[in-house]
Coordinates of C-alpha atoms in Angstrom, one line a residue:
M17 CA 3.2 -32.6 21.5
G18 CA 5.1 -29.7 22.2
T19 CA 4.7 -25.8 22.7
T20 CA 6.0 -23.4 20.2
I21 CA 6.7 -20.0 21.2
A22 CA 6.4 -16.3 19.9
K23 CA 9.6 -14.8 18.7
Q24 CA 10.0 -11.6 19.8
D25 CA 11.7 -7.5 20.5
R26 CA 12.5 -5.8 22.1
I27 CA 11.6 -2.0 21.5
G28 CA 13.9 1.0 23.9
A29 CA 12.7 5.1 23.2
R30 CA 13.8 7.8 25.6
V31 CA 11.2 10.6 25.9
P32 CA 11.7 13.2 27.7
H33 CA 9.6 13.6 31.0
E34 CA 6.8 15.4 30.1
V35 CA 5.8 12.4 27.7
Y36 CA 5.9 9.2 29.5
E37 CA 3.6 11.4 32.1
T38 CA 1.2 10.8 29.3
L39 CA 1.7 8.8 27.7
C40 CA 1.6 6.9 31.0
R41 CA -1.7 8.6 32.1
A42 CA -3.5 7.5 28.9
A43 CA -2.9 3.9 29.6
E44 CA -3.9 3.5 32.3
L45 CA -7.0 5.5 31.1
T46 CA -7.1 2.5 28.7
G47 CA -6.4 0.2 30.8
A48 CA -3.1 -1.0 29.4
T49 CA 0.5 -1.0 30.9
V50 CA 2.4 2.0 29.4
N51 CA 4.4 -0.9 26.8
Q52 CA 0.8 -2.4 25.7
F53 CA -0.1 0.9 24.8
L54 CA 2.7 2.1 23.4
V55 CA 3.0 -1.5 21.4
Q56 CA -1.2 -0.5 20.5
S57 CA -0.8 2.7 19.6
A58 CA 2.5 2.1 17.4
L59 CA 0.7 -1.2 15.5
K60 CA -2.4 1.5 14.4
E61 CA -0.4 3.4 13.1
A62 CA 1.7 1.5 11.2
Q63 CA -1.3 -0.3 10.2
A64 CA -2.6 2.7 9.1
V65 CA 0.5 4.2 7.5
I66 CA 1.2 1.1 5.2
E67 CA -2.4 0.6 4.2
R68 CA -2.5 4.7 3.3
E69 CA 0.9 4.0 0.7
E70 CA -0.9 1.0 -0.1
L71 CA -4.2 0.8 -1.3
I72 CA -4.9 2.9 -4.1
R73 CA -9.2 4.2 -2.9
L74 CA -10.8 5.5 -5.2
S75 CA -14.4 7.2 -5.9
P76 CA -17.7 5.5 -7.1
R77 CA -17.6 7.6 -10.5
D78 CA -14.0 6.8 -10.9
W79 CA -13.5 3.6 -10.6
N80 CA -16.9 3.1 -13.4
W81 CA -15.1 4.8 -15.5
L82 CA -11.4 2.6 -15.4
L83 CA -13.8 -0.4 -15.3
E84 CA -15.1 1.5 -18.7
L85 CA -11.8 2.0 -20.0
M86 CA -10.7 -1.5 -19.5
E87 CA -13.2 -3.3 -20.1
N88 CA -13.3 -0.8 -23.8
P89 CA -10.2 0.8 -24.1
P90 CA -9.6 3.8 -27.2
K91 CA -7.4 2.8 -29.8
P92 CA -3.4 3.7 -28.6
N93 CA -2.6 7.4 -30.3
A94 CA 0.3 7.8 -32.2
T95 CA 2.6 7.8 -29.9
L96 CA 1.5 5.1 -27.8
Q97 CA 1.9 2.8 -30.7
A98 CA 5.1 3.5 -31.7
A99 CA 6.5 3.1 -27.4
I100 CA 4.9 -1.0 -28.4
E101 CA 6.5 -1.1 -31.1
R102 CA 9.7 0.4 -30.2
Y103 CA 8.4 -1.8 -26.9
Q104 CA 8.8 -5.0 -29.1
E105 CA 12.0 -4.1 -30.8
A106 CA 13.5 -4.0 -27.7
R107 CA 12.3 -7.1 -26.5
G108 CA 12.8 -8.6 -30.0
D109 CA 8.6 -10.2 -30.0
D110 CA 8.2 -11.5 -33.5
A111 CA 5.0 -12.9 -34.2
G112 CA 5.1 -15.5 -32.3
T113 CA 6.0 -13.9 -28.6
S114 CA 2.7 -13.3 -26.4
F115 CA 3.2 -9.6 -26.4
N116 CA 2.2 -9.5 -29.8
W117 CA -0.8 -6.8 -29.7
K118 CA -1.4 -4.8 -32.5
P119 CA -4.7 -2.4 -33.0

């Protein structure tokens, strides 16, 4: 049975000496190499950025409000009804299509 070797990529960066010393000190305090410390720190920050950009957080009050709207949507006002009709006309929808919502 063969072994699988994971592909690895290289990242390099030039930093001022003071920054390098700070990174070395922090890495030493955590028991990691500078490379390990950099990768762990960068990965943690990258995951935080992705989570911040991809997740929507709601308070319990707002979550309940959203669920209520989804379960009991209000009747469409004139503007929404006109938009639905324009959409259906643009798509050429007729009574036999799946999107033929009428209040």
